[in-house]
Backbone as a ProteinNet text record, in pm:
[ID]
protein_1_A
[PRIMARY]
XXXXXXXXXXXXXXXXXXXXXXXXXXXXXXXXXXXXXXXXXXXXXXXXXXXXXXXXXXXXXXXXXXXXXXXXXXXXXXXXXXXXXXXXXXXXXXXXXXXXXXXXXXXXXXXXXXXXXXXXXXXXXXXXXXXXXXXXXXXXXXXXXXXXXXXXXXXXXXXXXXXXXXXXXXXXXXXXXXXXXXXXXXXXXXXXXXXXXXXXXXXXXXXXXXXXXXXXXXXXXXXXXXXXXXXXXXXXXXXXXXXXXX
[TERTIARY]
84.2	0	87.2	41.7	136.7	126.6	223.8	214.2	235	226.2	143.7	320.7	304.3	380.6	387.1	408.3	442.5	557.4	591.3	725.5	725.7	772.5	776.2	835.1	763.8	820.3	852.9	996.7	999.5	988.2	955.7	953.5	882.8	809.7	687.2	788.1	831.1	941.4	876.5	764.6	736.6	780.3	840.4	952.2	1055.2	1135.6	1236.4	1246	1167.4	1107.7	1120.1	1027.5	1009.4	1125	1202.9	1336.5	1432.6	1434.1	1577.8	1502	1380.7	1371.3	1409.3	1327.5	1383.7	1577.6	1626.3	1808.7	1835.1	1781.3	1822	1801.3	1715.2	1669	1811.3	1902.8	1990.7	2104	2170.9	2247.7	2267.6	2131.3	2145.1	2124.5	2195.8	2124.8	1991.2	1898.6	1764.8	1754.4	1801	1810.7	1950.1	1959.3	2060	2064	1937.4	1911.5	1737.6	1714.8	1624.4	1535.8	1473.1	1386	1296.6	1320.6	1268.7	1201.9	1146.8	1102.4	1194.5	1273.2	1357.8	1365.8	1356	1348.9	1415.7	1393.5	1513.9	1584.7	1710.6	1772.8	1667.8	1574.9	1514.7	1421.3	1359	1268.8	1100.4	1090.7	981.1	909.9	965.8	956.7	1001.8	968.9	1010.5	1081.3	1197.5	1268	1232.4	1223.2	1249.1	1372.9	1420.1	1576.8	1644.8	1710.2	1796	1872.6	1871.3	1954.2	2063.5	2186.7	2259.7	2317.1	2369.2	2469.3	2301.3	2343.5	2225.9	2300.9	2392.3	2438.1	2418.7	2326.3	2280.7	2097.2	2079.7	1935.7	1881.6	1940.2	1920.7	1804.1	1751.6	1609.7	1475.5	1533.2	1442.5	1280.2	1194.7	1068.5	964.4	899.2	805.9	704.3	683.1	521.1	523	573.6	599.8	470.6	424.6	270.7	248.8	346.9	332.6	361.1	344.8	357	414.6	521.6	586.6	620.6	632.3	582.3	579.8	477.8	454.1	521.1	600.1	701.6	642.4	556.1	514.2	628.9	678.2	742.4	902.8	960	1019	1118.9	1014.4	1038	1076.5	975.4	997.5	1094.4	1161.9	1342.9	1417	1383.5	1485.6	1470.8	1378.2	1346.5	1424.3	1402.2	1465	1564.6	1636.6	1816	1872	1820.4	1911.5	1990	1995.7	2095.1	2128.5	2002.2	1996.9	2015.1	2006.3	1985.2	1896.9	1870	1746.5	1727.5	1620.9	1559.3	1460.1	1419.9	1276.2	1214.7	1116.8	1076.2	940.5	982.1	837	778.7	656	538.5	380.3	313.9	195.8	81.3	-19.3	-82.1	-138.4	-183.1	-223.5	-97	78.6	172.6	159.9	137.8	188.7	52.2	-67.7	-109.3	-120.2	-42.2	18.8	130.1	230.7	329.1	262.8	177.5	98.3	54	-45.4	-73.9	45.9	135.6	278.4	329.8	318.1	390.5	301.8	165.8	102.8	140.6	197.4	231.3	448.4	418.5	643.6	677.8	596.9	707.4	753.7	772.4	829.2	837.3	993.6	1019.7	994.1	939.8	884.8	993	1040.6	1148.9	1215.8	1334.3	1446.2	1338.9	1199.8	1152.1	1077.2	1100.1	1009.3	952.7	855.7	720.1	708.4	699.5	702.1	561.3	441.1	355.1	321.4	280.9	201.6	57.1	-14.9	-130.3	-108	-232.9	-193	-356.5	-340.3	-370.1	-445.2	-366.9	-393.3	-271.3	-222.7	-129	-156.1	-110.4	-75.5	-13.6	-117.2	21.8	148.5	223.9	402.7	377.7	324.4	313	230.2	131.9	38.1	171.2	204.1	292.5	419.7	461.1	609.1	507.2	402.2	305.4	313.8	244.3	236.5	400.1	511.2	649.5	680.4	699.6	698.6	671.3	527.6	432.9	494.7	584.3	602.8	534.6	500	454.7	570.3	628.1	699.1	671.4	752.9	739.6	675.8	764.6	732	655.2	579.3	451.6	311	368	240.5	218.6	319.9	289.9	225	277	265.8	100.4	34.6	-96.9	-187.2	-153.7	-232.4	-233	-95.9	-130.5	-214.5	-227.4	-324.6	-445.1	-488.5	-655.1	-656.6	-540.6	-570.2	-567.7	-533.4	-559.4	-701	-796	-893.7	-1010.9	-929.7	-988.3	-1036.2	-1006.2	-1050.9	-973	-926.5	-784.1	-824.3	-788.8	-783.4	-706.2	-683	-554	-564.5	-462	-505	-598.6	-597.1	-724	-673.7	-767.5	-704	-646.9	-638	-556.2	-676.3	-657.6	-712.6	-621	-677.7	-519.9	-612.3	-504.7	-535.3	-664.6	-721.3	-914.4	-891.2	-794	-780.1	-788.2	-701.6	-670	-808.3	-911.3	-1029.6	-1108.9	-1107.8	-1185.1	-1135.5	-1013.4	-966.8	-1014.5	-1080.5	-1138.3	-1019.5	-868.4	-776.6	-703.3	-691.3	-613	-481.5	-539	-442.8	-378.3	-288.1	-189.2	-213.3	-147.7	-94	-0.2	104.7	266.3	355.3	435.9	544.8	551.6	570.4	579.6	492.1	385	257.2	287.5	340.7	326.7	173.7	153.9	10.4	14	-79.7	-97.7	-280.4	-337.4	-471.2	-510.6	-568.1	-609.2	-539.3	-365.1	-288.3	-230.2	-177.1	-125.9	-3.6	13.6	135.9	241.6	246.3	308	426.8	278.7	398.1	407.7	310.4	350.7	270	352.4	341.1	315.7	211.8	186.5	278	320.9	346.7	327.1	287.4	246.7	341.7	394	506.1	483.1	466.7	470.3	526.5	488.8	551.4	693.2	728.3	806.3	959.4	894.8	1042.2	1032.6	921.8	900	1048.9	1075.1	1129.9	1282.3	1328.3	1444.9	1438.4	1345.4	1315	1314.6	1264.4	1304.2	1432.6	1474.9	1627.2	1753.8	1739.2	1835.7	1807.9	1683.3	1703.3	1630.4	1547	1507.9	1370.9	1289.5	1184.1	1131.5	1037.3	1008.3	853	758.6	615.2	556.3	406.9	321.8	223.1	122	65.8	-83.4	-141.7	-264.1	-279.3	-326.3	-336.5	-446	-469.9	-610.8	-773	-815.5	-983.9	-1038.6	-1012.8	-1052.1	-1064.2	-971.8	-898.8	-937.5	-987.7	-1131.3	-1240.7	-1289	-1364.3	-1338.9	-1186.4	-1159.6	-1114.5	-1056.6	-1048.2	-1164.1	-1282.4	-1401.8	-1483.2	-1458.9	-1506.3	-1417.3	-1327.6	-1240.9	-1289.5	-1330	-1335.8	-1468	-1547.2	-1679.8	-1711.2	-1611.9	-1634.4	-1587.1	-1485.1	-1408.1	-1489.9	-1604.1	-1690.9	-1803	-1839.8	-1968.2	-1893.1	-1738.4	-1682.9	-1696.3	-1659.2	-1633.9	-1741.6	-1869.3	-2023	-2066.2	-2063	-2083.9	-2005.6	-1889.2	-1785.9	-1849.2	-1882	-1970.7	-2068.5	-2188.9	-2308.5	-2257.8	-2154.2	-2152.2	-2098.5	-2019.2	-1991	-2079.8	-2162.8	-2282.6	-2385.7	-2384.5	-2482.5	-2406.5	-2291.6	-2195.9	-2206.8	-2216.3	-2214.5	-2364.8
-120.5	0	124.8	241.9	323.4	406.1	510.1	589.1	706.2	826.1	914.5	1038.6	1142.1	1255.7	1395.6	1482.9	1598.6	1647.1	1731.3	1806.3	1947.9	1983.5	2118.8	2210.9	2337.2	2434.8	2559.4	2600.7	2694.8	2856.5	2952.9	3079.4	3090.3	3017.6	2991.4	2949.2	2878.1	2823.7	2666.6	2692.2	2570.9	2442.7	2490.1	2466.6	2416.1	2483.3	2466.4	2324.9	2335	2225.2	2114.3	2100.2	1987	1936.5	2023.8	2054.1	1945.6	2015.7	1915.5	1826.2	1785.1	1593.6	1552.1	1553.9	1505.9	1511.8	1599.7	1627.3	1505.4	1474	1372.1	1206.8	1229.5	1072.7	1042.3	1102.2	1116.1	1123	1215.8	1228.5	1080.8	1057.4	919.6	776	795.1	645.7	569.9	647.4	594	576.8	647.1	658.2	721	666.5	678.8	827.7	838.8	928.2	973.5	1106.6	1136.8	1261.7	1210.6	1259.2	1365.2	1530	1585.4	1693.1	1771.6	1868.9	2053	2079.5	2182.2	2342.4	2411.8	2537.3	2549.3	2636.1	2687.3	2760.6	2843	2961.5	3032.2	3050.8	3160	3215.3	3077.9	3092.9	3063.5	3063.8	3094.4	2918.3	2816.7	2699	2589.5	2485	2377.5	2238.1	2156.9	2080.8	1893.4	1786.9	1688.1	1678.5	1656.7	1661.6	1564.3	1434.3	1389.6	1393.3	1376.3	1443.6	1329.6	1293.9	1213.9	1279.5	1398.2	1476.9	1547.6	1552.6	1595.9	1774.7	1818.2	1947.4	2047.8	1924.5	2032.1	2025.9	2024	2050.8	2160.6	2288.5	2411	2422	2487.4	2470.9	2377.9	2254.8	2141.2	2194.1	2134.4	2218	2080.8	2058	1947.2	1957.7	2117	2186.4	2266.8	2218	2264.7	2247.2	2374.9	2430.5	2381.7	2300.4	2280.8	2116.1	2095.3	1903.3	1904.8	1991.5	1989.2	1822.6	1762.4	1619.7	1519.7	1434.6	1267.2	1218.8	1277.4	1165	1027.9	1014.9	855.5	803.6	836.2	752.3	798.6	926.5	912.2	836.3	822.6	709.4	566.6	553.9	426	346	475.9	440.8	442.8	531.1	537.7	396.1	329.4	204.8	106.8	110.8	-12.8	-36	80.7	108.8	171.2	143	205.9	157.9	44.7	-88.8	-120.7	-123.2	-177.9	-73.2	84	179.6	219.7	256.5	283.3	436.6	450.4	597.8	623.7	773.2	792.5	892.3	905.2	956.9	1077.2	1191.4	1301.1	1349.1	1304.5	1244.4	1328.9	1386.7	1367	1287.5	1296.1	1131.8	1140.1	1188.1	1115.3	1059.2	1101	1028	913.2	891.5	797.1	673.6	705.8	667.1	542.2	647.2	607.7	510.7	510	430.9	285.9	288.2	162.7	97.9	165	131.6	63	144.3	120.9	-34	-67.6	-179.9	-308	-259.1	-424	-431.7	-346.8	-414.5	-467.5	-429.2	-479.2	-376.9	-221	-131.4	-37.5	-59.7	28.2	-103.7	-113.6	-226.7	-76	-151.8	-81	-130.4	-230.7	-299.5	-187.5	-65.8	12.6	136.8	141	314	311.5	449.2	492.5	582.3	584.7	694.9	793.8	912	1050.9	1124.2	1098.7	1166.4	1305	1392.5	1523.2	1525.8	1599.3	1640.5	1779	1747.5	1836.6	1902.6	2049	2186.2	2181.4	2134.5	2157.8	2156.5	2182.4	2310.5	2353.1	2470.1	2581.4	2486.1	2559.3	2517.8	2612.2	2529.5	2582	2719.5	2756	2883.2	2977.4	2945.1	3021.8	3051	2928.7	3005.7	3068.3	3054	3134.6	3295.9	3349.3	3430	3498.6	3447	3495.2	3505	3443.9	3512.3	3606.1	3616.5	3763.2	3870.4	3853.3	3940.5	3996.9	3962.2	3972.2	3896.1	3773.6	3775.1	3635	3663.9	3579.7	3412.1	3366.3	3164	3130	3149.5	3078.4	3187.6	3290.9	3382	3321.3	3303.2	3201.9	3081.1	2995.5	2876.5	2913.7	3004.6	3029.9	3050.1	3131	3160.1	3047	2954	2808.8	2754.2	2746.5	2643.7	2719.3	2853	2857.8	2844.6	2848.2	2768.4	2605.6	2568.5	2397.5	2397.1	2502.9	2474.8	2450	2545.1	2580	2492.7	2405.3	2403.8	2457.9	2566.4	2683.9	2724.3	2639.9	2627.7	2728.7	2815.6	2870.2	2970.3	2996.8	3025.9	3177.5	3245.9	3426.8	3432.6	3602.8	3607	3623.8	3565	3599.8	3468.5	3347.2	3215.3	3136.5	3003.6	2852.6	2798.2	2672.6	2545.7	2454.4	2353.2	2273.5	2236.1	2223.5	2111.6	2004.8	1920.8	1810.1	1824.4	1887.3	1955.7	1963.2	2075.7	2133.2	1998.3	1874.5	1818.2	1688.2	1624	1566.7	1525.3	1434.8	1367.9	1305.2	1275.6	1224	1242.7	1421.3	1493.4	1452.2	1333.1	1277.7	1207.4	1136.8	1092.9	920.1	799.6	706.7	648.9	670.4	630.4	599.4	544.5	516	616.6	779.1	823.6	956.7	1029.8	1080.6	1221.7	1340.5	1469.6	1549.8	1583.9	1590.8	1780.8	1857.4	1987.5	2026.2	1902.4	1973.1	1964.2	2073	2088.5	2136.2	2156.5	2224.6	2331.2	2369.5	2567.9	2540.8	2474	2449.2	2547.7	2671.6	2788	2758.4	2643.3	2570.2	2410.4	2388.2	2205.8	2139.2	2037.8	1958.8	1859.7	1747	1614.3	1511.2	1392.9	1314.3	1199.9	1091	913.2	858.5	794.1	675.1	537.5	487.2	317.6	241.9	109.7	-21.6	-22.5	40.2	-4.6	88.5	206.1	254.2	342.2	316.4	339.9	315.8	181	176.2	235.7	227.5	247.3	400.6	504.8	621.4	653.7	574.2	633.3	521.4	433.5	425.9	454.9	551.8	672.5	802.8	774.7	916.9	1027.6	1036.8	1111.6	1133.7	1094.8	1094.6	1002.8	1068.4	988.4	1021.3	928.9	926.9	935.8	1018.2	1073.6	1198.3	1196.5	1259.4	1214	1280.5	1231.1	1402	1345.7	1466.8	1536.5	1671.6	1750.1	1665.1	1760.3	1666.5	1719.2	1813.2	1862.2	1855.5	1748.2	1719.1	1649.7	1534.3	1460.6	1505.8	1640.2	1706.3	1798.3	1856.7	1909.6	1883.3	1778	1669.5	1628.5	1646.2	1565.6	1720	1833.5	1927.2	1997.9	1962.9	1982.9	1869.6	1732.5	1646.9	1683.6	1725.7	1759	1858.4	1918.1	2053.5	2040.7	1888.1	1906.8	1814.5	1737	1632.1	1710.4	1814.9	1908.8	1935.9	1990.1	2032.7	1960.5	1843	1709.3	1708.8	1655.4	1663.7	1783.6	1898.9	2030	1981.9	1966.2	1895.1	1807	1704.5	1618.2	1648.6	1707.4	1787.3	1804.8	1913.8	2096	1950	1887	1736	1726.3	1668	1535.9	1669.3	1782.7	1838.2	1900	1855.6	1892.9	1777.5	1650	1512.2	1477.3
0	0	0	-73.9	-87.8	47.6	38.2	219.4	151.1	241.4	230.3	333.4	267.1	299.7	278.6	349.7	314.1	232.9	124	118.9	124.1	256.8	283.7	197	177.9	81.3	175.6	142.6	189.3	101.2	152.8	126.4	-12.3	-1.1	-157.2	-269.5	-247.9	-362.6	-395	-433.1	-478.1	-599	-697.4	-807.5	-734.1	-667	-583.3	-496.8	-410.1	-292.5	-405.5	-497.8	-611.6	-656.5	-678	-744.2	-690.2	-570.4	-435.2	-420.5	-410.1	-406.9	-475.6	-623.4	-704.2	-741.5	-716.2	-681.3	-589.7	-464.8	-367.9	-392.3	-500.5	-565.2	-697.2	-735.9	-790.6	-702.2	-578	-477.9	-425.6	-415.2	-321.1	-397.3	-506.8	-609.1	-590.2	-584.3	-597.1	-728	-814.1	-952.8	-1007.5	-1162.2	-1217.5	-1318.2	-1327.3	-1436.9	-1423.2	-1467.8	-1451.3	-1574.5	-1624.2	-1750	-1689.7	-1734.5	-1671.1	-1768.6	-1749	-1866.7	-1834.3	-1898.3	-1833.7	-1935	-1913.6	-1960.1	-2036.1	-2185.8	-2261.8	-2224.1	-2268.9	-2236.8	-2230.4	-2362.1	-2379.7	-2269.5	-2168	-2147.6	-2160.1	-2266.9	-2313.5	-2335.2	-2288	-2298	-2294.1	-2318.5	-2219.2	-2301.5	-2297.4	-2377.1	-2282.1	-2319.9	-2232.9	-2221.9	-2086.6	-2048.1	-2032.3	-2051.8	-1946	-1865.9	-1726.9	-1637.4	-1588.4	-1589	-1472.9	-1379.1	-1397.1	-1294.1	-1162.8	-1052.9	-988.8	-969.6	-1050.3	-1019	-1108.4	-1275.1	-1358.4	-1335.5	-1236.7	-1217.4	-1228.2	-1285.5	-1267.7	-1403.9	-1365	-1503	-1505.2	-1380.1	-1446.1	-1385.1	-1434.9	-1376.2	-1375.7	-1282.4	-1283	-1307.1	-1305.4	-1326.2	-1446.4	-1540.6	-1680.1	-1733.4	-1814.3	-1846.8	-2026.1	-2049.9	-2201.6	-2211.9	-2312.6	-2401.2	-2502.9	-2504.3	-2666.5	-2722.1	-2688.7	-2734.6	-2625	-2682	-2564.5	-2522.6	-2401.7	-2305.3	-2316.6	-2306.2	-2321	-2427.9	-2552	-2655.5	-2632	-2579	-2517.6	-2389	-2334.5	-2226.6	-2276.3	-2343.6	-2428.6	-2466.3	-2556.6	-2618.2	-2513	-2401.4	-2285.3	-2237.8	-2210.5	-2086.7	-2167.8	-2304.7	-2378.5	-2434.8	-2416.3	-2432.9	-2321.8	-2194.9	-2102.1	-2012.3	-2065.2	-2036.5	-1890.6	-1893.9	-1709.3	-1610.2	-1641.9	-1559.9	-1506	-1369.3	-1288.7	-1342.1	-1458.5	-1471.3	-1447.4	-1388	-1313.4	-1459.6	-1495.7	-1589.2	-1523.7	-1489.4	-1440.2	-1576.8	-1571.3	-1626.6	-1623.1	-1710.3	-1707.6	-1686.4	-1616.9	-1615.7	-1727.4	-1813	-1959.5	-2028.1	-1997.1	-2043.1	-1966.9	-1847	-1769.7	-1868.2	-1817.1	-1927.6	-2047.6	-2158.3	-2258.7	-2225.3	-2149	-2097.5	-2044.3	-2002.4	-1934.2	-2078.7	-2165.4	-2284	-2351.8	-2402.1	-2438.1	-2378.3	-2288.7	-2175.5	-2248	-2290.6	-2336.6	-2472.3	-2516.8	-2653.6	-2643.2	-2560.1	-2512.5	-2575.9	-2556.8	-2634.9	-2504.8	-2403.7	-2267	-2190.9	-2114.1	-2001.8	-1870.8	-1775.2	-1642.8	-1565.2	-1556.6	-1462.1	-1374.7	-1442.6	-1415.7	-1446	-1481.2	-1487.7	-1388.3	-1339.3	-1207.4	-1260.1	-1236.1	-1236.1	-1153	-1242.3	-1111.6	-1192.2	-1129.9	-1155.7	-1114.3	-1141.4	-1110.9	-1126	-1045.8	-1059.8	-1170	-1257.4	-1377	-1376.2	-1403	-1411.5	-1573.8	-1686.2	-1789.3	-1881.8	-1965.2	-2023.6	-2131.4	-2226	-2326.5	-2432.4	-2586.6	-2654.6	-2633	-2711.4	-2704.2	-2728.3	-2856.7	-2907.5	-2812.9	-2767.4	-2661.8	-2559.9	-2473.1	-2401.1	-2418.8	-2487.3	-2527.6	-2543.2	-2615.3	-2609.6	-2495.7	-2426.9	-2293.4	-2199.3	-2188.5	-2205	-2226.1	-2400.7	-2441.8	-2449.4	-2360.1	-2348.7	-2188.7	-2108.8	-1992.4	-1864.2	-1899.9	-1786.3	-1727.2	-1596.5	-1582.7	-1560.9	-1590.1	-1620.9	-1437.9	-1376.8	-1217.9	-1147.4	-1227.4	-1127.1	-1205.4	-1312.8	-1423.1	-1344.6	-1301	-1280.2	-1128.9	-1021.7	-864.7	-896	-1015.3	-1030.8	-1091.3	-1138.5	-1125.7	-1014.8	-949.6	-848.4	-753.8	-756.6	-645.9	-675.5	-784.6	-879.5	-815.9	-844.8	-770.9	-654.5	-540.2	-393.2	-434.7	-463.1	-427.5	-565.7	-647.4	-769.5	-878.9	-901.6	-982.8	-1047.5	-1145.6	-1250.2	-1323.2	-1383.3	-1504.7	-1581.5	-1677.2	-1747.3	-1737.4	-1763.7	-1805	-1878.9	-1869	-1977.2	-2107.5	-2183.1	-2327.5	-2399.5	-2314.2	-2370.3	-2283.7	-2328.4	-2281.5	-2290.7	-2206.4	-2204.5	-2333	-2386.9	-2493.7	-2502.6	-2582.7	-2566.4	-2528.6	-2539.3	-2535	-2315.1	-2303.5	-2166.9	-2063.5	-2133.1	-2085.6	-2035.8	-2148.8	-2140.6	-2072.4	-2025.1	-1929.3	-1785.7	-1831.5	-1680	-1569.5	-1611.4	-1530.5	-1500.8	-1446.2	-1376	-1262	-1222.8	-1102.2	-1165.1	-1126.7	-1249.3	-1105.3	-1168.5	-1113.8	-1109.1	-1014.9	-1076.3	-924.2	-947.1	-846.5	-694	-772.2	-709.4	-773.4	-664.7	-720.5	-601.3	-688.3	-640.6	-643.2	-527	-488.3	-473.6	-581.8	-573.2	-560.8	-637.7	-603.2	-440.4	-409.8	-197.1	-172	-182.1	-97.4	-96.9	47	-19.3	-47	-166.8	-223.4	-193.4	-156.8	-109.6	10.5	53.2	230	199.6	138.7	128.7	-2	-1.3	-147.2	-92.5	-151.3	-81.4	-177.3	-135.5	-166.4	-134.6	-241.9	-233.2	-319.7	-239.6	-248.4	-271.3	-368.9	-366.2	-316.7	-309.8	-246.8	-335.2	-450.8	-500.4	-430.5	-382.2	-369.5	-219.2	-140.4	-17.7	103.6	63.1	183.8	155.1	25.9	-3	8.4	27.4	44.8	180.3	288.1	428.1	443.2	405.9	482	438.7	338.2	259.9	288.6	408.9	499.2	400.9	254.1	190.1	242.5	282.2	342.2	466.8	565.4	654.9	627.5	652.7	664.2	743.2	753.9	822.4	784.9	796.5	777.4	691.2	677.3	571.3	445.6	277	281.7	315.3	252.5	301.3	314.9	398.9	410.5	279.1	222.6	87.4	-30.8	-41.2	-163.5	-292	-189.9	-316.3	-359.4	-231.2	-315.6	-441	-390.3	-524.9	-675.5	-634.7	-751.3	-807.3	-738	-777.1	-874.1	-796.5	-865.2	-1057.2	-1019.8	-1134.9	-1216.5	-1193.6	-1291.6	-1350.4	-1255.9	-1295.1	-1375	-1367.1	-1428.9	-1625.2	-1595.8	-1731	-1788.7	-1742.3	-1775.8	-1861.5	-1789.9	-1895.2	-2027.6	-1981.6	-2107.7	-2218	-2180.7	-2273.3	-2340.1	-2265.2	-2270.3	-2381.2	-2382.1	-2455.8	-2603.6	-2576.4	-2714.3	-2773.5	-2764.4	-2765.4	-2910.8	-2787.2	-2851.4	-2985.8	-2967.2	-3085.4	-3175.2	-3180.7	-3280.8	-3339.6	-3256	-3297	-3376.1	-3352.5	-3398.6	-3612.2	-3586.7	-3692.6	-3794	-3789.2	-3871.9	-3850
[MASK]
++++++++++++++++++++++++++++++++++++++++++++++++++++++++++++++++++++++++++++++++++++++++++++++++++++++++++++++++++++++++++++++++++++++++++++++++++++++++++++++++++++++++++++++++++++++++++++++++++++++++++++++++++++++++++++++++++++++++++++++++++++++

């Protein structure tokens, strides 16, 4: 059964906090390598990374607002040429997903990949957000202004942009994976939840990276439940304006 944790954030550095776990799952050979989604120079958007050194973590971002392409097939080539290396792959749950899909046909080995899920918000296309960049608005005050829509459930983008359709209409916001970073319910500002699997639980508190306790918010399923509900009419409305089109 999986167990249940806090990761404290300090001084609203929520990126940050995310940041050094994931850094300590590398520090401490929990993993060999780590697939992350990491900023351009420019800014304005987001590259899939491979990481081995835990000292070029500078950039990497877990709450990256774009999909410039399906880690799911990514991952893929990684799991099956990575010649017996333990890599953690941070993941969308519609990638994670796809990766499960992927696994029944023998095109992703799970053996050496760990799963780092997020609770996901939505995201921008590439072009929308690089947009909104240029336009000034900064990368980590954009992202600080979603997550506070998912304390409370009330995601939604600036004005003037939407996140993808595909996005809007997403009933499976929570992701399911190894290891499952928890933002909808919380004041992510001070704490990040985290669920840990049977698979890498114990090797996680006796490398001293985490200890367990806690439960998360009493809130949480409701808000998860209201966000799904909300992206269910969407779907529903999509639907319709279709069916009323053919």
């Amino acid at each position: 059964m999986a167990k249940q944790t806090v990761l404290k954030v300090s001084e609203g550095k929520t990126e940050e906090a995310i940041k050094g776990f994931l850094k300590s799952l590398l520090e401490k050979g929990v993993i060999e390598a780590l697939l992350i989604p990491k900023r351009l120079p420019s800014g304005d958007g987001f590259a899939q990374t491979l990481i081995h050194d835990p000292e070029k973590m500078d950039g990497a971002c877990a709450l990256s607002l774009t999909m410039p392409v399906q880690s799911a097939r990514v991952a893929s080539h990684l799991s099956i040429k990575n010649l017996n290396k333990k890599v953690a792959a941070v993941l969308k749950a519609c990638e994670i997903r796809a990766i499960v899909e992927l696994a029944k046909f023998l095109q992703v080995k799970l053996d050496n990949l760990i799963l780092i899920g997020v609770d996901c918000p939505g995201t921008f296309e590439v072009s929308d957000y690089s947009k909104m960049i240029q336009e000034g608005r900064e990368g980590e005050k954009l992202t600080g202004e979603i997550l506070k829509g998912m304390e409370r459930g009330e995601v939604a983008p600036p004005q003037g942009y939407v996140f993808r359709p595909a996005c809007e209409m997403c009933e499976y916001p929570v992701p399911k994976a190894d290891i499952h970073i928890k933002l909808f319910g919380y004041k992510t500002d001070e704490e990040v939840g985290l669920e840990i699997g049977e698979k890498l639980e114990k090797e996680l508190e006796e490398k001293g990276i985490l200890s367990f306790s806690g439960n998360e918010p009493s809130s949480r399923k409701e808000i998860v439940d209201k966000v799904v509900t909300e992206r269910a009419k969407k779907r529903d409305a999509a639907f319709q304006e279709f069916s009323g089109e053919v």
